[in-house]
Short mmCIF file of C-alpha atoms in Angstrom, two decimals:
data_model
loop_
_atom_site.label_atom_id
_atom_site.label_comp_id
_atom_site.label_asym_id
_atom_site.label_seq_id
_atom_site.Cartn_x
_atom_site.Cartn_y
_atom_site.Cartn_z
CA UNK A 1 2.69 114.88 138.98
CA UNK A 2 1.17 118.02 140.82
CA UNK A 3 1.49 120.98 138.86
CA UNK A 4 -0.81 122.97 141.33
CA UNK A 5 -3.15 123.49 138.38
CA UNK A 6 -6.34 121.67 138.65
CA UNK A 7 -7.84 122.23 135.42
CA UNK A 8 -4.33 120.72 134.01
CA UNK A 9 -4.40 117.63 136.38
CA UNK A 10 -8.12 116.94 135.12
CA UNK A 11 -6.83 117.30 131.63
CA UNK A 12 -3.95 114.63 132.07
CA UNK A 13 -6.32 112.54 133.83
CA UNK A 14 -8.71 112.63 130.67
CA UNK A 15 -5.91 111.78 128.54
CA UNK A 16 -4.50 109.16 130.64
CA UNK A 17 -7.67 106.98 130.67
CA UNK A 18 -7.15 106.32 126.95
CA UNK A 19 -6.18 102.84 126.07
CA UNK A 20 -2.19 102.36 126.29
CA UNK A 21 -1.64 106.21 127.56
CA UNK A 22 0.54 106.31 130.68
CA UNK A 23 0.99 109.51 132.95
CA UNK A 24 3.68 110.44 131.14
CA UNK A 25 2.20 110.55 127.55
CA UNK A 26 -1.05 112.04 129.11
CA UNK A 27 0.80 114.92 130.34
CA UNK A 28 2.67 115.31 127.13
CA UNK A 29 -0.80 115.82 125.28
CA UNK A 30 -1.94 118.02 127.91
CA UNK A 31 0.76 120.56 127.27
CA UNK A 32 0.44 120.03 123.62
CA UNK A 33 -3.16 121.04 123.88
CA UNK A 34 -2.18 124.39 125.83
CA UNK A 35 0.25 124.87 122.75
CA UNK A 36 -2.36 124.78 120.31
CA UNK A 37 -4.67 127.27 118.92
CA UNK A 38 -7.69 128.12 120.89
CA UNK A 39 -9.95 127.24 117.81
CA UNK A 40 -8.34 123.95 117.41
CA UNK A 41 -8.87 122.82 120.97
CA UNK A 42 -12.41 123.88 120.66
CA UNK A 43 -12.67 121.88 117.68
CA UNK A 44 -11.17 119.04 119.48
CA UNK A 45 -13.51 119.52 122.56
CA UNK A 46 -16.39 119.62 120.44
CA UNK A 47 -15.50 116.40 118.10
CA UNK A 48 -15.16 114.56 121.54
CA UNK A 49 -18.72 115.54 122.39
CA UNK A 50 -20.45 115.65 118.98
CA UNK A 51 -19.03 111.75 118.45
CA UNK A 52 -20.73 110.56 121.35
CA UNK A 53 -23.93 112.49 120.89
CA UNK A 54 -24.26 111.54 117.13
CA UNK A 55 -23.09 107.92 116.73
CA UNK A 56 -24.83 104.98 117.73
CA UNK A 57 -25.40 101.14 116.60
CA UNK A 58 -26.89 100.58 113.50
CA UNK A 59 -30.20 98.52 114.51
CA UNK A 60 -29.74 95.80 111.66
CA UNK A 61 -25.94 95.11 111.98
CA UNK A 62 -24.80 97.10 115.05
CA UNK A 63 -21.92 98.64 113.05
CA UNK A 64 -21.48 102.19 114.42
CA UNK A 65 -23.07 105.12 112.56
CA UNK A 66 -24.64 108.70 112.54
CA UNK A 67 -27.76 108.16 110.48
CA UNK A 68 -30.75 105.69 110.92
CA UNK A 69 -28.89 102.68 109.19
CA UNK A 70 -25.05 102.40 108.60
CA UNK A 71 -23.62 103.17 105.20
CA UNK A 72 -22.83 99.46 104.60
CA UNK A 73 -26.62 98.28 105.21
CA UNK A 74 -28.00 101.23 103.29
CA UNK A 75 -25.77 100.49 100.16
CA UNK A 76 -28.14 99.02 97.38
CA UNK A 77 -24.81 97.77 95.53
CA UNK A 78 -23.84 95.25 98.55
CA UNK A 79 -24.39 91.66 98.49
CA UNK A 80 -27.23 90.97 100.70
CA UNK A 81 -26.51 87.14 100.60
CA UNK A 82 -23.50 87.30 102.75
CA UNK A 83 -22.90 88.44 106.25
CA UNK A 84 -19.41 88.60 107.72
CA UNK A 85 -19.29 88.62 111.62
CA UNK A 86 -16.83 90.70 113.29
CA UNK A 87 -16.10 91.53 116.96
CA UNK A 88 -15.92 95.27 117.21
CA UNK A 89 -16.68 98.07 114.50
CA UNK A 90 -13.19 98.77 114.18
CA UNK A 91 -12.74 95.33 112.54
CA UNK A 92 -15.40 96.30 109.68
CA UNK A 93 -12.96 99.26 108.63
CA UNK A 94 -10.16 96.71 108.66
CA UNK A 95 -12.01 94.43 106.24
CA UNK A 96 -13.49 97.56 104.12
CA UNK A 97 -10.11 98.59 103.54
CA UNK A 98 -9.13 95.57 101.51
CA UNK A 99 -11.85 96.72 99.12
CA UNK A 100 -12.30 93.09 98.55
CA UNK A 101 -15.45 92.30 100.47
CA UNK A 102 -19.02 93.28 99.13
CA UNK A 103 -21.27 91.48 101.36
CA UNK A 104 -22.84 92.78 104.63
CA UNK A 105 -21.54 92.63 108.31
CA UNK A 106 -22.79 91.84 111.71
CA UNK A 107 -20.82 93.37 114.52
CA UNK A 108 -21.16 91.15 117.87
CA UNK A 109 -19.50 94.11 120.08
CA UNK A 110 -17.41 91.49 122.24
CA UNK A 111 -16.52 87.71 121.97
CA UNK A 112 -17.83 85.08 124.09
CA UNK A 113 -15.20 85.00 127.24
CA UNK A 114 -16.22 83.19 130.50
CA UNK A 115 -12.91 84.29 132.08
CA UNK A 116 -14.60 87.92 131.69
CA UNK A 117 -17.88 86.93 132.60
CA UNK A 118 -19.08 87.48 128.87
CA UNK A 119 -21.50 85.04 127.75
CA UNK A 120 -23.26 84.82 124.45
CA UNK A 121 -26.45 86.39 125.68
CA UNK A 122 -24.27 89.56 126.36
CA UNK A 123 -23.25 89.64 122.54
CA UNK A 124 -25.65 90.51 119.40
CA UNK A 125 -25.78 86.80 118.52
CA UNK A 126 -29.51 86.52 118.46
CA UNK A 127 -29.94 89.32 115.79
CA UNK A 128 -27.64 87.72 114.00
CA UNK A 129 -29.76 84.25 114.13
CA UNK A 130 -32.95 86.48 113.06
CA UNK A 131 -30.94 87.74 110.18
CA UNK A 132 -30.37 84.44 109.17
CA UNK A 133 -33.80 83.11 109.46
CA UNK A 134 -35.43 85.90 108.01
CA UNK A 135 -33.24 87.10 105.12
CA UNK A 136 -32.07 85.35 102.14
CA UNK A 137 -28.68 84.76 103.35
CA UNK A 138 -26.36 82.07 101.54
CA UNK A 139 -22.80 82.29 103.64
CA UNK A 140 -21.84 83.62 106.85
CA UNK A 141 -18.20 84.37 107.41
CA UNK A 142 -16.75 84.19 110.84
CA UNK A 143 -14.13 86.88 111.01
CA UNK A 144 -13.52 86.95 114.71
CA UNK A 145 -9.69 87.05 115.61
CA UNK A 146 -7.72 83.89 115.50
CA UNK A 147 -7.44 84.08 119.36
CA UNK A 148 -8.76 81.35 121.96
CA UNK A 149 -11.87 83.69 122.37
CA UNK A 150 -12.17 84.49 118.79
CA UNK A 151 -12.09 80.74 117.33
CA UNK A 152 -14.53 79.57 120.49
CA UNK A 153 -16.96 82.16 119.56
CA UNK A 154 -16.76 81.20 115.72
CA UNK A 155 -17.39 77.64 116.60
CA UNK A 156 -20.31 78.57 119.03
CA UNK A 157 -22.28 80.80 116.58
CA UNK A 158 -21.22 78.30 113.27
CA UNK A 159 -23.11 75.48 115.24
CA UNK A 160 -26.34 77.57 115.91
CA UNK A 161 -26.30 78.81 111.99
CA UNK A 162 -25.56 75.54 110.32
CA UNK A 163 -28.86 74.13 111.01
CA UNK A 164 -30.53 77.22 108.87
CA UNK A 165 -28.69 75.35 105.71
CA UNK A 166 -26.48 78.48 105.37
CA UNK A 167 -22.88 77.90 104.45
CA UNK A 168 -20.28 79.25 107.52
CA UNK A 169 -16.67 79.83 106.36
CA UNK A 170 -13.83 81.11 108.79
CA UNK A 171 -11.12 83.49 107.81
CA UNK A 172 -7.69 81.59 106.81
CA UNK A 173 -4.85 81.64 109.41
CA UNK A 174 -1.25 81.34 108.24
CA UNK A 175 1.79 82.97 107.58
CA UNK A 176 1.10 86.91 107.13
CA UNK A 177 2.18 88.40 103.70
CA UNK A 178 6.07 89.65 103.89
CA UNK A 179 6.49 87.71 107.11
CA UNK A 180 8.99 85.57 108.13
CA UNK A 181 9.07 81.75 108.89
CA UNK A 182 11.74 81.93 111.28
CA UNK A 183 9.52 84.33 113.41
CA UNK A 184 6.29 82.53 112.94
CA UNK A 185 5.09 81.00 116.18
CA UNK A 186 4.70 77.26 116.07
CA UNK A 187 0.77 77.25 116.06
CA UNK A 188 0.62 79.65 113.21
CA UNK A 189 3.04 77.66 110.84
CA UNK A 190 0.99 74.47 112.00
CA UNK A 191 -2.07 76.18 110.70
CA UNK A 192 -0.31 77.49 107.33
CA UNK A 193 0.93 73.90 106.63
CA UNK A 194 -2.60 72.31 107.44
CA UNK A 195 -4.09 74.68 105.28
CA UNK A 196 -1.66 74.63 102.39
CA UNK A 197 -3.30 74.93 98.87
CA UNK A 198 -1.98 73.70 95.45
CA UNK A 199 0.48 76.02 93.39
CA UNK B 1 -9.71 105.37 107.08
CA UNK B 2 -13.10 106.04 105.66
CA UNK B 3 -15.85 105.19 107.89
CA UNK B 4 -18.22 107.29 106.38
CA UNK B 5 -19.21 108.92 109.82
CA UNK B 6 -17.86 112.74 109.37
CA UNK B 7 -17.85 113.02 113.37
CA UNK B 8 -16.03 109.95 113.96
CA UNK B 9 -13.53 111.10 111.15
CA UNK B 10 -13.03 114.53 112.63
CA UNK B 11 -12.41 112.89 116.58
CA UNK B 12 -9.89 110.62 114.78
CA UNK B 13 -8.42 113.86 113.05
CA UNK B 14 -8.11 115.86 116.58
CA UNK B 15 -6.32 112.67 118.10
CA UNK B 16 -4.11 112.27 115.39
CA UNK B 17 -2.71 115.74 115.86
CA UNK B 18 -1.34 115.00 119.12
CA UNK B 19 2.58 114.23 119.56
CA UNK B 20 3.42 110.91 118.44
CA UNK B 21 -0.14 109.57 117.79
CA UNK B 22 -0.70 108.07 114.28
CA UNK B 23 -4.06 107.19 112.75
CA UNK B 24 -4.19 103.71 114.09
CA UNK B 25 -3.64 104.99 117.57
CA UNK B 26 -5.89 108.04 117.14
CA UNK B 27 -8.59 105.70 115.74
CA UNK B 28 -8.14 103.33 118.94
CA UNK B 29 -8.77 106.29 121.09
CA UNK B 30 -11.78 107.52 119.36
CA UNK B 31 -13.57 104.24 119.38
CA UNK B 32 -12.51 104.17 123.08
CA UNK B 33 -14.39 107.33 123.35
CA UNK B 34 -17.56 105.80 121.94
CA UNK B 35 -17.58 103.13 124.55
CA UNK B 36 -16.73 105.50 127.37
CA UNK B 37 -19.92 106.60 129.55
CA UNK B 38 -21.57 109.81 128.33
CA UNK B 39 -20.55 111.67 131.70
CA UNK B 40 -16.75 110.76 131.22
CA UNK B 41 -16.76 112.01 127.55
CA UNK B 42 -18.66 115.45 128.52
CA UNK B 43 -15.83 115.65 131.42
CA UNK B 44 -12.94 114.83 128.79
CA UNK B 45 -14.49 117.49 126.59
CA UNK B 46 -14.85 120.07 129.19
CA UNK B 47 -11.48 119.37 130.50
CA UNK B 48 -9.81 120.24 126.89
CA UNK B 49 -11.95 123.79 126.70
CA UNK B 50 -11.55 124.67 130.25
CA UNK B 51 -7.59 123.98 130.54
CA UNK B 52 -6.75 126.04 127.34
CA UNK B 53 -9.53 128.89 128.76
CA UNK B 54 -7.88 128.94 132.30
CA UNK B 55 -4.37 128.41 131.99
CA UNK B 56 -1.88 131.30 130.81
CA UNK B 57 1.61 131.99 131.29
CA UNK B 58 2.83 133.63 134.82
CA UNK B 59 3.75 137.16 134.32
CA UNK B 60 7.07 136.89 136.27
CA UNK B 61 8.43 133.37 135.22
CA UNK B 62 6.30 132.45 132.19
CA UNK B 63 5.57 129.06 133.90
CA UNK B 64 2.01 127.99 133.53
CA UNK B 65 -0.78 128.88 135.93
CA UNK B 66 -4.32 129.53 136.32
CA UNK B 67 -4.13 132.33 138.86
CA UNK B 68 -2.48 135.78 138.76
CA UNK B 69 0.84 134.34 139.37
CA UNK B 70 2.33 130.70 139.46
CA UNK B 71 2.28 128.90 142.75
CA UNK B 72 6.11 128.82 142.67
CA UNK B 73 6.47 132.69 142.46
CA UNK B 74 3.69 133.16 145.00
CA UNK B 75 5.32 130.85 147.60
CA UNK B 76 7.11 132.76 150.42
CA UNK B 77 9.25 130.02 151.22
CA UNK B 78 10.85 129.63 148.02
CA UNK B 79 14.56 131.21 147.95
CA UNK B 80 14.17 133.83 145.65
CA UNK B 81 17.86 134.49 144.92
CA UNK B 82 18.19 131.29 142.74
CA UNK B 83 16.61 131.01 139.45
CA UNK B 84 16.58 127.78 137.33
CA UNK B 85 16.32 128.40 133.85
CA UNK B 86 14.38 125.74 131.53
CA UNK B 87 12.98 125.19 128.32
CA UNK B 88 9.46 124.50 128.94
CA UNK B 89 6.87 124.10 131.82
CA UNK B 90 7.09 120.61 131.69
CA UNK B 91 10.71 120.94 132.81
CA UNK B 92 9.63 122.88 135.95
CA UNK B 93 7.58 119.54 136.82
CA UNK B 94 10.53 117.13 136.19
CA UNK B 95 12.85 119.40 138.54
CA UNK B 96 10.09 120.03 140.99
CA UNK B 97 9.48 116.15 141.42
CA UNK B 98 13.12 115.83 142.69
CA UNK B 99 12.09 118.11 145.95
CA UNK B 100 15.76 118.90 145.73
CA UNK B 101 15.15 122.55 144.54
CA UNK B 102 14.01 125.44 146.65
CA UNK B 103 14.49 128.59 144.25
CA UNK B 104 12.50 129.97 141.56
CA UNK B 105 12.28 129.20 137.59
CA UNK B 106 12.19 130.96 134.54
CA UNK B 107 10.68 129.22 131.61
CA UNK B 108 11.98 130.15 128.10
CA UNK B 109 9.13 128.56 125.73
CA UNK B 110 11.83 127.19 123.53
CA UNK B 111 15.36 127.03 122.63
CA UNK B 112 17.56 129.19 120.36
CA UNK B 113 17.37 127.26 116.94
CA UNK B 114 18.57 128.96 114.07
CA UNK B 115 17.73 125.74 111.94
CA UNK B 116 14.12 126.32 113.10
CA UNK B 117 14.41 130.26 112.65
CA UNK B 118 14.20 130.45 116.26
CA UNK B 119 16.19 133.67 117.52
CA UNK B 120 16.92 134.98 121.27
CA UNK B 121 14.32 137.56 120.61
CA UNK B 122 11.33 134.84 120.43
CA UNK B 123 12.44 133.59 123.90
CA UNK B 124 11.78 135.29 127.15
CA UNK B 125 15.53 136.16 127.61
CA UNK B 126 14.89 139.80 127.81
CA UNK B 127 12.46 138.87 131.07
CA UNK B 128 15.14 136.91 132.84
CA UNK B 129 17.69 139.80 132.31
CA UNK B 130 14.97 142.34 133.70
CA UNK B 131 14.67 139.81 137.00
CA UNK B 132 18.79 139.32 137.07
CA UNK B 133 18.77 143.28 136.84
CA UNK B 134 16.01 144.32 139.31
CA UNK B 135 16.07 141.26 141.84
CA UNK B 136 18.73 140.43 144.41
CA UNK B 137 19.64 137.12 142.42
CA UNK B 138 22.68 135.36 143.52
CA UNK B 139 22.84 132.08 141.07
CA UNK B 140 21.26 131.31 137.79
CA UNK B 141 21.37 127.60 136.87
CA UNK B 142 20.92 126.82 133.19
CA UNK B 143 18.78 123.53 133.18
CA UNK B 144 18.12 123.35 129.36
CA UNK B 145 18.47 120.13 127.91
CA UNK B 146 21.87 118.62 127.14
CA UNK B 147 21.40 118.85 123.44
CA UNK B 148 23.20 121.24 120.85
CA UNK B 149 20.43 123.63 121.20
CA UNK B 150 20.28 123.28 124.85
CA UNK B 151 23.80 123.84 125.16
CA UNK B 152 24.02 126.84 122.72
CA UNK B 153 21.03 128.61 124.27
CA UNK B 154 22.77 127.94 127.94
CA UNK B 155 26.24 129.48 126.72
CA UNK B 156 24.44 132.48 125.05
CA UNK B 157 22.35 133.33 128.24
CA UNK B 158 25.35 132.92 130.49
CA UNK B 159 27.34 135.26 128.55
CA UNK B 160 24.32 137.85 128.94
CA UNK B 161 24.26 137.31 132.61
CA UNK B 162 27.74 136.95 133.78
CA UNK B 163 28.18 140.89 133.40
CA UNK B 164 25.36 141.39 136.34
CA UNK B 165 27.97 139.30 138.81
CA UNK B 166 25.70 136.64 139.13
CA UNK B 167 27.03 133.09 139.44
CA UNK B 168 25.90 131.39 136.19
CA UNK B 169 25.82 127.11 136.66
CA UNK B 170 24.75 124.44 134.41
CA UNK B 171 23.37 121.03 135.32
CA UNK B 172 25.89 118.07 135.57
CA UNK B 173 26.00 115.55 132.61
CA UNK B 174 27.06 112.12 133.06
CA UNK B 175 25.96 108.50 133.34
CA UNK B 176 22.38 108.22 134.35
CA UNK B 177 21.97 106.30 137.62
CA UNK B 178 21.22 102.82 137.13
CA UNK B 179 22.52 103.13 133.65
CA UNK B 180 25.31 101.01 132.06
CA UNK B 181 28.52 102.12 130.74
CA UNK B 182 28.30 99.63 127.77
CA UNK B 183 25.42 101.55 126.51
CA UNK B 184 26.33 105.07 127.25
CA UNK B 185 27.50 107.02 124.14
CA UNK B 186 30.90 108.24 123.71
CA UNK B 187 29.97 111.79 124.38
CA UNK B 188 28.10 111.33 127.53
CA UNK B 189 30.90 108.91 128.58
CA UNK B 190 33.37 111.71 127.89
CA UNK B 191 31.16 114.39 130.12
CA UNK B 192 31.30 111.68 132.78
CA UNK B 193 34.91 111.58 133.03
CA UNK B 194 35.48 114.89 132.28
CA UNK B 195 33.40 115.94 135.36
CA UNK B 196 34.63 113.03 137.49
CA UNK B 197 34.62 113.96 141.49
CA UNK B 198 36.79 112.42 144.21
CA UNK B 199 35.35 109.66 146.34
#
């Protein structure tokens, strides 16, 4: 899409680099930006630079934060004997939204995936083992996604943690609430049957 | 989605203000930005501010440009006797992509829509009439969308231009190439029948 306007093309290129955004959506976004108030565009531009500048990983759990430690590690009311291990910082938000979990987190920033050349040493697994060894941890919940990589990462880490005498658990897999058995895939249904509980 | 990180929330808000982007996609974009190289984020941030600063409307046709006149108005090789009237600057690009049209454009920056409180005086219709009156124009192609607002805007402008003795034409409506009659709506099919041509 040659607009003959280099600064517009650069903006479209930037939008097109976002996940799941093609050239058409990117150009829609860019034209929308040109229709926005100047202040809003400046605010957007600053939000980008500022977020990248201010936000870094929490040195304890590798969740994202803009201060020394993340808000969860700093919160005195959290249960410090449970660690929930997740793939990404976004998963922390998903679990926080349930308002059900009161423990700490550990963000791996990836999953073991030999196909993509990601081994255990590229993830923050060593830091997790240090936390389990040094602190008074009673349970580690493996909350990686129920995918091949998620499962194998959970199993791998579980094997490393068990020798410390810590309980290792895994999120339940089954039919989602509001779902329909007819549309559930075979493995999900198999897992739901296998993990059935008494009424 | 409370992240407890104000600069992240601000970035998510900015992305969520884009058309068709909900909170979930906006947060996906924001986390992606945090994973990007610092230079790429700075480039993105500057592209936003720069595009808004540099790009303005062409004083002749109201297409977007970063110089005095838009590249089409400045191009000596364009046929200066034909004007194609479109709703937005994006439509100029769509028509340019066909490489079929060699005339000039006029961008209305909207359509007449009493429901949204947009009357003819909010669009660049007066400028179009000045062009038709002052320059040697032979044809005006009404290329607004084939919607209720697009049609009525085309008819309205057509009535104003005809007294100048200029030919006013309208884009053909019909079944799109590669389309399927089975899925075409009744009005499109009716228009396609009405506008049939001899083989």
